[in-house]
Coordinates of C-alpha atoms in Angstrom, one line a residue:
M1 CA 4.0 71.0 -115.7
S2 CA 3.0 69.0 -112.7
Q3 CA -0.6 69.1 -111.7
T4 CA 0.5 69.2 -108.0
L5 CA 2.6 72.3 -108.7
L6 CA -0.4 74.0 -110.3
R7 CA -2.6 73.2 -107.4
K8 CA -0.2 74.0 -104.6
A9 CA 1.6 77.1 -106.1
F10 CA -1.2 78.7 -108.1
G11 CA -4.4 77.4 -106.4
V12 CA -5.7 75.6 -109.6
S13 CA -8.5 73.2 -108.9
W14 CA -8.3 69.5 -109.9
H15 CA -11.0 70.2 -112.5
Y16 CA -8.4 71.7 -114.7
R17 CA -5.5 70.0 -116.5
H18 CA -2.4 71.6 -118.0
V19 CA -2.4 71.6 -121.8
R20 CA 0.7 73.6 -122.7
T21 CA 3.1 76.4 -121.6
D22 CA 4.2 79.3 -123.8
F23 CA 7.0 81.8 -123.1
E24 CA 5.9 84.9 -124.9
W25 CA 5.9 88.7 -124.2
G26 CA 8.5 88.3 -121.5
G27 CA 6.3 86.1 -119.3
V28 CA 4.8 82.6 -118.9
Q29 CA 1.4 81.6 -120.1
L30 CA 0.0 78.4 -118.8
F31 CA -3.0 77.0 -120.8
L32 CA -5.5 75.0 -118.8
D33 CA -8.3 72.8 -120.1
L34 CA -11.5 72.2 -118.1
K35 CA -12.3 68.6 -117.4
S36 CA -15.9 67.4 -118.0
Q37 CA -16.2 66.4 -114.4
A38 CA -16.6 70.1 -113.6
W39 CA -19.9 70.3 -115.4
V40 CA -22.2 69.9 -112.4
C41 CA -25.5 71.6 -112.2
P42 CA -25.5 74.1 -109.3
R43 CA -29.3 73.7 -108.8
C44 CA -29.8 69.9 -108.8
G45 CA -26.2 68.7 -108.4
L46 CA -26.3 66.2 -111.3
A47 CA -23.6 65.9 -113.9
D48 CA -25.3 63.3 -116.1
E49 CA -27.7 65.7 -117.9
V50 CA -25.4 68.7 -118.4
I51 CA -24.6 69.7 -121.9
R52 CA -22.2 72.4 -123.2
K53 CA -23.7 75.5 -124.7
G54 CA -20.5 77.4 -125.5
R55 CA -17.4 78.9 -123.9
R56 CA -15.3 82.0 -123.5
C57 CA -11.6 82.5 -122.7
R58 CA -10.3 83.9 -119.4
C59 CA -6.8 85.2 -118.6
L60 CA -5.9 85.3 -114.9
Q61 CA -2.6 86.9 -113.8
T62 CA -1.1 85.1 -110.8
V63 CA 2.1 85.3 -108.8
P64 CA 5.3 85.8 -110.8
I65 CA 8.0 83.2 -111.2
G66 CA 11.2 85.2 -110.5
L67 CA 10.7 88.4 -112.5
K68 CA 8.5 86.8 -115.1
P69 CA 4.7 87.5 -115.0
V70 CA 2.6 84.4 -115.1
H71 CA -0.9 84.1 -116.7
L72 CA -3.3 81.2 -116.4
L73 CA -5.3 81.0 -119.7
T74 CA -8.5 78.9 -119.3
E75 CA -12.0 78.7 -120.5
V76 CA -15.3 79.6 -118.8
A77 CA -17.7 76.9 -120.0
R78 CA -21.4 77.8 -120.5
C79 CA -23.5 74.8 -119.7
Q80 CA -27.2 73.8 -119.5
C81 CA -28.8 71.2 -117.3
E82 CA -31.4 69.3 -119.3
R83 CA -33.2 68.2 -116.1
C84 CA -33.9 71.5 -114.4
D85 CA -33.2 73.7 -117.5
V86 CA -30.8 76.0 -115.7
I87 CA -28.0 77.7 -117.7
F88 CA -24.8 78.3 -115.8
E89 CA -21.1 79.0 -116.3
V90 CA -18.2 77.0 -114.8
H91 CA -15.9 79.8 -113.6
P92 CA -12.2 79.3 -113.0
P93 CA -11.7 78.5 -109.3
L94 CA -9.7 81.2 -107.5
P95 CA -8.1 80.5 -104.2
G96 CA -10.0 82.0 -101.2
R97 CA -8.9 85.3 -99.7
T98 CA -6.0 84.8 -97.3
S99 CA -4.5 87.2 -94.8
V100 CA -0.9 88.3 -95.0
I101 CA -0.9 88.8 -91.3
P102 CA -0.6 85.6 -89.2
T103 CA -3.6 84.9 -86.9
S104 CA -1.3 85.1 -83.8
L105 CA -0.4 88.7 -84.6
K106 CA -4.0 89.6 -85.4
R107 CA -5.0 88.7 -81.8
L108 CA -2.2 91.0 -80.5
W109 CA -3.4 93.9 -82.6
S110 CA -7.1 93.5 -81.7
S111 CA -6.4 93.8 -78.0

């Protein structure tokens, strides 16, 4: 699957790459792998001294393709910065909240 399609259609960050697609349980499962460039310390901002301390799996349901449910299966990496000794998780990036109502209509309703 195209990385551009994952980014544009499902809001997947460039920190993830598509590994495989399964068609099971009447739906589509997209398996994503976290790239090591995403391991950046939130406190000091460095990536050089970050080591992995484990991971867990996360399943996110996203918009369907036709009538088929779509799930993004990815990992939540647990990391530690050796410089500032902070332990953190790299969570799957979700697209920001968006409004279904266009801004032009919001102005009309707020008057």
